[in-house]
Structure formats: C-alpha cells, structure tokens
PDB file of C-alpha atoms in Angstrom:
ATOM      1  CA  UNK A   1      -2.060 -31.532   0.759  1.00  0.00           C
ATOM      2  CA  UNK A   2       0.925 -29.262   1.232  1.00  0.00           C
ATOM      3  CA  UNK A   3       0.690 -25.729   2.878  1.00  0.00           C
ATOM      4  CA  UNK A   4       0.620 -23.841  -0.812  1.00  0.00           C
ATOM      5  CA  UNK A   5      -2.377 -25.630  -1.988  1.00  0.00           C
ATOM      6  CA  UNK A   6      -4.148 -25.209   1.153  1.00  0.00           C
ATOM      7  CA  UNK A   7      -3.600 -21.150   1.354  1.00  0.00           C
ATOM      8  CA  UNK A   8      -4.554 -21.534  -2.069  1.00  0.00           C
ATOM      9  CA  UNK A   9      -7.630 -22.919  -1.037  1.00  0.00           C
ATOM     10  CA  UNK A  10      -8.440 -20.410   1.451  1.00  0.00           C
ATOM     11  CA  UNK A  11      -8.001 -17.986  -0.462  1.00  0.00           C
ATOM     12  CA  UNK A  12     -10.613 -19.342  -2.985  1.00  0.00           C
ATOM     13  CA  UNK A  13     -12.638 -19.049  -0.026  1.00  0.00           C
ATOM     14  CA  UNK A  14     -11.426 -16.243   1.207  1.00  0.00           C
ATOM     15  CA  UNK A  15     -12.269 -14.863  -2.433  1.00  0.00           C
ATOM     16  CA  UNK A  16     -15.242 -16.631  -3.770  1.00  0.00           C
ATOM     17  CA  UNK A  17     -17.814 -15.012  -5.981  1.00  0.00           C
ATOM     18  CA  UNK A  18     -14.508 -12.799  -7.314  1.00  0.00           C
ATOM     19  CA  UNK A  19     -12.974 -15.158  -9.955  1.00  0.00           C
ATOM     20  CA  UNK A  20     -11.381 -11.601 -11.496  1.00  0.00           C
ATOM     21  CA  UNK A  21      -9.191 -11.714  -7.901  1.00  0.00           C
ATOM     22  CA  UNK A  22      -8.785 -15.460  -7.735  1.00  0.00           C
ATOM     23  CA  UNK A  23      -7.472 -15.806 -11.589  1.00  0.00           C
ATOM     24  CA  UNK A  24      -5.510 -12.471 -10.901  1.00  0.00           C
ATOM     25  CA  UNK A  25      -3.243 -14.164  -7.401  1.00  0.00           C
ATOM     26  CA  UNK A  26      -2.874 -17.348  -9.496  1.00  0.00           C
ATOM     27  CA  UNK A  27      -1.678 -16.065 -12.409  1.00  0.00           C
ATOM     28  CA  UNK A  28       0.914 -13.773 -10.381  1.00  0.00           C
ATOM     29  CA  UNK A  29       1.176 -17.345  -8.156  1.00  0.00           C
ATOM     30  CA  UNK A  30       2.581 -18.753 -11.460  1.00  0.00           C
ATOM     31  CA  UNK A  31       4.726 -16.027 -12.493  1.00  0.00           C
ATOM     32  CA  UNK A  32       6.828 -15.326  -9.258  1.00  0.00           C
ATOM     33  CA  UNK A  33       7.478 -19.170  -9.318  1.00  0.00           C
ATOM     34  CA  UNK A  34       8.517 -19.694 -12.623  1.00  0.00           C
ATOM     35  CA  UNK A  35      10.936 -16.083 -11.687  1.00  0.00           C
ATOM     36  CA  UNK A  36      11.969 -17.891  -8.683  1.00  0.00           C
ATOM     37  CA  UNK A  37      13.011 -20.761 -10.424  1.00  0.00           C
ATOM     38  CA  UNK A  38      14.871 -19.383 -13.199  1.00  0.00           C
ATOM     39  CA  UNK A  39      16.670 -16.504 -10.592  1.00  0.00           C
ATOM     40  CA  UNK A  40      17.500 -19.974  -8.184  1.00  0.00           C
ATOM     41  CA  UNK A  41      16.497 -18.093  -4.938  1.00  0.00           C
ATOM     42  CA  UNK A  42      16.587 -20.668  -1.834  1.00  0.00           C
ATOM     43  CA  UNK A  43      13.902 -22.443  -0.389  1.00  0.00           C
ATOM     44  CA  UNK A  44      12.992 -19.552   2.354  1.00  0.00           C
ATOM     45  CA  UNK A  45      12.651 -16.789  -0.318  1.00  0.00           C
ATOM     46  CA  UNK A  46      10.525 -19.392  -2.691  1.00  0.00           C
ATOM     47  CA  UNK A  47       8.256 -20.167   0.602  1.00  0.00           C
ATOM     48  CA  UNK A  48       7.660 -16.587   1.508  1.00  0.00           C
ATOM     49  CA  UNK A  49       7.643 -15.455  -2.299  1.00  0.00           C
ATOM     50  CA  UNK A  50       4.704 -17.832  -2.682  1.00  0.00           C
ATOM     51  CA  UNK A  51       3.072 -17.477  -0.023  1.00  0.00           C
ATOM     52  CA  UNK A  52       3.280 -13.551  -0.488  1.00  0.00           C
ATOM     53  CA  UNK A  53       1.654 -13.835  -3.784  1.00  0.00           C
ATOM     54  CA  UNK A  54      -1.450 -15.951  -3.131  1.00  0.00           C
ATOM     55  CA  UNK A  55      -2.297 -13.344  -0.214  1.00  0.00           C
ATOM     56  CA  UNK A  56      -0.894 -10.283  -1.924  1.00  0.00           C
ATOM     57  CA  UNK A  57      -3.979  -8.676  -2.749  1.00  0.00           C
ATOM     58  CA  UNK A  58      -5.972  -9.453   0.356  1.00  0.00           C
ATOM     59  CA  UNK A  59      -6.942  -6.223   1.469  1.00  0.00           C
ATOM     60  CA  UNK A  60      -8.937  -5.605  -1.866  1.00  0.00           C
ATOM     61  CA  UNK A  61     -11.937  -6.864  -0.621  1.00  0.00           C
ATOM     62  CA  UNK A  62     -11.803  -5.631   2.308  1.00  0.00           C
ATOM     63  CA  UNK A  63     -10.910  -2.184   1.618  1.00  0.00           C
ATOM     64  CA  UNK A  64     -14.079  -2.088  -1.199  1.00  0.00           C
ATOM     65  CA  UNK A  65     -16.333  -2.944   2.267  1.00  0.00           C
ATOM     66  CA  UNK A  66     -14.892  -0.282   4.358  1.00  0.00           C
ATOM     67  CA  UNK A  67     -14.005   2.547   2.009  1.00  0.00           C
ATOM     68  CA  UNK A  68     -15.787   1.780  -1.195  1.00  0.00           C
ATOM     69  CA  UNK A  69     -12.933   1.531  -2.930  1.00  0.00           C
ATOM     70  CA  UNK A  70      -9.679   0.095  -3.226  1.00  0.00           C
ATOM     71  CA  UNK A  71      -6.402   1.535  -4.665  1.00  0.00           C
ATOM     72  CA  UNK A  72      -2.911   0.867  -3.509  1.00  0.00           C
ATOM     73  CA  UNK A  73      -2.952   2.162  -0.266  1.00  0.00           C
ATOM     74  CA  UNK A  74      -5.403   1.290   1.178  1.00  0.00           C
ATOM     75  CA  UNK A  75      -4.564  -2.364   0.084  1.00  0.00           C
ATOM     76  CA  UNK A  76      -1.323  -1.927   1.704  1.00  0.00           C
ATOM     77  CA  UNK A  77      -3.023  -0.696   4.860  1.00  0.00           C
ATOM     78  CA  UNK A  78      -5.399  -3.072   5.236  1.00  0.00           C
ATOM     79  CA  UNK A  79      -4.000  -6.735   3.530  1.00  0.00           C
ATOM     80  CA  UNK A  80      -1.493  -7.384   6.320  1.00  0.00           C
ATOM     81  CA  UNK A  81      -3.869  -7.828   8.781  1.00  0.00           C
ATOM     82  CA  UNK A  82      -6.058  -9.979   6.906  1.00  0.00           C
ATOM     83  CA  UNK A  83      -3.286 -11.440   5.902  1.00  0.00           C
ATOM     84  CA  UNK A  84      -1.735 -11.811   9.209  1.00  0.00           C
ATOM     85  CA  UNK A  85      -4.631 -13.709  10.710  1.00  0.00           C
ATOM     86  CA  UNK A  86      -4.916 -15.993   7.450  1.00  0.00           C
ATOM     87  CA  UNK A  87      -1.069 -17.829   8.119  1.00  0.00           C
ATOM     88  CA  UNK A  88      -1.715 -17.625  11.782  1.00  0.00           C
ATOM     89  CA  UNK A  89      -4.983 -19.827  11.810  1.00  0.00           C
ATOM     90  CA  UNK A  90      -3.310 -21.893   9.166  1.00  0.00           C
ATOM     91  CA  UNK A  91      -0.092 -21.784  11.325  1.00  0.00           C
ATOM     92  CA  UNK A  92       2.386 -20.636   9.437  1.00  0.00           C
ATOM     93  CA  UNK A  93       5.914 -19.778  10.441  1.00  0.00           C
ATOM     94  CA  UNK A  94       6.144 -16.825  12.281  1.00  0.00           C
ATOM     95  CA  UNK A  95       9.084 -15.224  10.195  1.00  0.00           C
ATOM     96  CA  UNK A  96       7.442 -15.943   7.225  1.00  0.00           C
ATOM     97  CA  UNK A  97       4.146 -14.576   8.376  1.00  0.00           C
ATOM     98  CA  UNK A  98       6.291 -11.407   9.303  1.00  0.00           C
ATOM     99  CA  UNK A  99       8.028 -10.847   6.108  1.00  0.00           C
ATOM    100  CA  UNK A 100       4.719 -11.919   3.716  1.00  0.00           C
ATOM    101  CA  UNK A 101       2.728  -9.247   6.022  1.00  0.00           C
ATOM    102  CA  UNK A 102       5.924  -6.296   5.513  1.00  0.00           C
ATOM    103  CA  UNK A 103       5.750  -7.365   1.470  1.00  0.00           C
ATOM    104  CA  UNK A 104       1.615  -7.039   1.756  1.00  0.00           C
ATOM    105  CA  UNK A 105       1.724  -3.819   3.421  1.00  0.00           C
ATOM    106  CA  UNK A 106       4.355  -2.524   0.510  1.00  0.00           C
ATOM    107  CA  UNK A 107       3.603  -4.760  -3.092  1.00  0.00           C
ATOM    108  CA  UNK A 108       2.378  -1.386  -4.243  1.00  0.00           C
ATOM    109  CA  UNK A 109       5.555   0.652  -3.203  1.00  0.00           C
ATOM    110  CA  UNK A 110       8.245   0.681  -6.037  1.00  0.00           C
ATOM    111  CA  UNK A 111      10.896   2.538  -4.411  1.00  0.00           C
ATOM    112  CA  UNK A 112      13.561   1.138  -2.061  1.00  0.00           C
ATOM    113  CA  UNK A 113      12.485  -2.688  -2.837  1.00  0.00           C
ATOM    114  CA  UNK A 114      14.593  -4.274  -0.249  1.00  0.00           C
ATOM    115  CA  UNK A 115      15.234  -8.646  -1.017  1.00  0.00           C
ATOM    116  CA  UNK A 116      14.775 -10.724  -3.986  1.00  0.00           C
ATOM    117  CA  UNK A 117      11.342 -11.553  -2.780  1.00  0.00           C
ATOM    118  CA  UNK A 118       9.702  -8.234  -3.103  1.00  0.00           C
ATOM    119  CA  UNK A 119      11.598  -7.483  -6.193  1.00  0.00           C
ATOM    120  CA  UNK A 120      10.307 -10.633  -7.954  1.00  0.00           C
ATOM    121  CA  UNK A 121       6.618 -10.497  -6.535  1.00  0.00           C
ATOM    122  CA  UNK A 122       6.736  -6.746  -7.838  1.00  0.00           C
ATOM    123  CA  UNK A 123       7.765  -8.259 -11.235  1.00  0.00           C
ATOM    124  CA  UNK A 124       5.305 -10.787 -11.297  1.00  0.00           C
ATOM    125  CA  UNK A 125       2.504  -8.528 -10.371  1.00  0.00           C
ATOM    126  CA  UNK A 126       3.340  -6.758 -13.637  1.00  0.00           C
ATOM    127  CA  UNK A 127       3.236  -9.144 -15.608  1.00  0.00           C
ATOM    128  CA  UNK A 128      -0.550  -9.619 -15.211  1.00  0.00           C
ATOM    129  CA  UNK A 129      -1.645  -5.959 -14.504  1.00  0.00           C
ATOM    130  CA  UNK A 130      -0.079  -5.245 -17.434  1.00  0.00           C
ATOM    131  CA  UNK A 131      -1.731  -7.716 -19.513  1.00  0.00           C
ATOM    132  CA  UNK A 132      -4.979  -7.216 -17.592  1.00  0.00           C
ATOM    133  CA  UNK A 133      -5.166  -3.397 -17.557  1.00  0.00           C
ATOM    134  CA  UNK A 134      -4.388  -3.686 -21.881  1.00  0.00           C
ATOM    135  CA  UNK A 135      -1.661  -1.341 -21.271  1.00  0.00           C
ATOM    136  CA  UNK A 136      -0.062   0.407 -24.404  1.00  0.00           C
ATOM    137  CA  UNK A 137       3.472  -0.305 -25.544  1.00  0.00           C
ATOM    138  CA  UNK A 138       4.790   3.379 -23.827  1.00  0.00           C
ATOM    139  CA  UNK A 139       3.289   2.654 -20.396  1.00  0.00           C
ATOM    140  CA  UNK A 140       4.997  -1.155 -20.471  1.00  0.00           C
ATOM    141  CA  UNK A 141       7.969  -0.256 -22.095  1.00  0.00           C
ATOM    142  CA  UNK A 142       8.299   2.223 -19.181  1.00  0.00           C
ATOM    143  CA  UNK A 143       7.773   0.082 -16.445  1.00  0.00           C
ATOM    144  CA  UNK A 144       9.734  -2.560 -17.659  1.00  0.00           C
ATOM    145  CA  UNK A 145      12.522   0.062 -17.912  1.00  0.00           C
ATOM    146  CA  UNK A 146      11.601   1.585 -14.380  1.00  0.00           C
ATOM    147  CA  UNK A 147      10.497  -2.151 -12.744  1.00  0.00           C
ATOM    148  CA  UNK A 148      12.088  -4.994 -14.234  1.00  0.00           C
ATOM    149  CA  UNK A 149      15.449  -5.783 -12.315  1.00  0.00           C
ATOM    150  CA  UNK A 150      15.783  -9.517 -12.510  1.00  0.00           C
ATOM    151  CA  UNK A 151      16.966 -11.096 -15.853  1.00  0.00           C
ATOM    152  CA  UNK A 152      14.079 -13.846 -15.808  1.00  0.00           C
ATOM    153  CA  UNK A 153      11.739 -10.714 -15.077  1.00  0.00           C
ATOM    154  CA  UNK A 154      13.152  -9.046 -17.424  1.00  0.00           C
ATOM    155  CA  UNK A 155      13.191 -11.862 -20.351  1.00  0.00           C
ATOM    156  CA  UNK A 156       9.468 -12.812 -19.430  1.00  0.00           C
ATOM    157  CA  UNK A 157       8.063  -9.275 -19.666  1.00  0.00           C
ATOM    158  CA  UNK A 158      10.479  -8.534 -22.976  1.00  0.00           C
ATOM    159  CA  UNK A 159       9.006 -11.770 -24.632  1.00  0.00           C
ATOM    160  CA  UNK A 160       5.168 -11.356 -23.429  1.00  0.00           C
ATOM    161  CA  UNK A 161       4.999  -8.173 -24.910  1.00  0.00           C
ATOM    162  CA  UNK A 162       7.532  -7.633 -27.742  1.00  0.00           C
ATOM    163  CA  UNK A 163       9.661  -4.901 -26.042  1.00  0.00           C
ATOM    164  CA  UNK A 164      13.010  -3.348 -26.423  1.00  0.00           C
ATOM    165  CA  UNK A 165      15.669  -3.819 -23.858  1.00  0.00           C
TER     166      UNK A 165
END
C-alpha cells in the first residue's frame, strides 16, 4: 500500500464516526488531483497537494473538543499540529510535512495564496463547500470570480454549476 492510501486510512481513523468529514477530504482528495493533473504540476507539488488535502481539515475535530466549535481559524490554529504529528509517525518527508502543515495552518486564508499547491487545494475545497453548503448562484458566481485562478479550476467549477466566465 502506497503512502496516499495509508494517510487515507488514518485519517478514516483519525475521523471515524464523522463520515460528513471523511466524504468531505475525499471528495476535495479527488478534486485537487484531477486539478493537478489537468494544470501538469510536478510530482513534489502533486505529493504535497495530496497529502495537504486528506489532512486539510484536521483541526475540525479537534477544535469542536476544545472550543465547542470550529470555524476557520481555529482550524488553521489547531490542524497543523495534528497534522504535524500525523506525517511524522507515518514518516513523511520533512519538507513536505513543512509545507502541508504552512497550507493547514492557511486553507482558510484567501489572500496572498503563495504556490500552485495552495491555489489548487483552495480551488478544490470549493468545489465541495460549495456544493455542500447549497450555495446560491450569486455567492458561487462570486467566488469563482474572487477564487478560481487555475483554468482546470476554473472549467470544473464553470461546468459543475452552470456559471458565467
């Protein structure tokens, strides 16, 4: 079994008894690969992107124990280090655990998106909240105007949704 599969794994563990968070990382999983693909990023940014995306939303649970709640930042503050000590115990290059930790610590920060990575998890990310959270055609048109950078992103997201470019 390759590294992928077994994150994904642990983070079925990681998750279990929340099949809303487990459909929500694989569906965004699915998304930033298929980006990936189409935008040919190399085989660093795919590892990282994917690996980024399984663990992006880490600090959910974790911030619902502490705080009782859990909106963007306090995902961002507390899903690196979960995070962190996930791809250490599973071993994990330590670059990549660096830059999956910076992109947990900022997947809800929209401004100053710094590498194709972040840009395309952002994207994917999107795609499903967008579709989960029923937005309206206004609030999607708007982020896909605001968001959307990347052709594939933006093809996916114009398609899924019937949306003006």
């Amino acid at each position: 079994m390759n590294e992928i599969n077994n994150l994904i794994l642990e983070m079925f563990n990681f998750d279990a008894g929340e099949p809303e968070l487990i459909q929500h990382f694989i569906k965004v999983h699915e998304f930033a690969k298929l980006i990936g693909n189409m935008e040919n990023i190399s085989s660093d940014n795919m590892e990282i992107l994917e690996v980024a995306t399984i663990v992006h939303d880490i600090g959910i649970k974790v911030s619902m124990k502490k705080y009782g709640k859990c909106n963007g930042k306090l995902q961002q503050q507390e899903g690196p280090i979960c995070a962190e000590e996930l791809l250490n115990r599973l071993e994990f290059k330590k670059e990549v655990i660096e830059r999956v930790s910076y992109l947990v610590a900022h997947h809800h920060t929209y401004s100053n998106i710094d590498g194709i990575d972040y840009q395309i998890l952002v994207e994917a990310d999107f795609l499903v909240n967008l579709y989960e959270n029923q937005n309206d055609k206004e609030t999607i048109q708007n982020t896909y105007n605001k968001i959307f950078k990347t052709e594939s992103g933006r093809k996916l997201c114009s398609q899924m949704f019937i949306i003006k470019d």
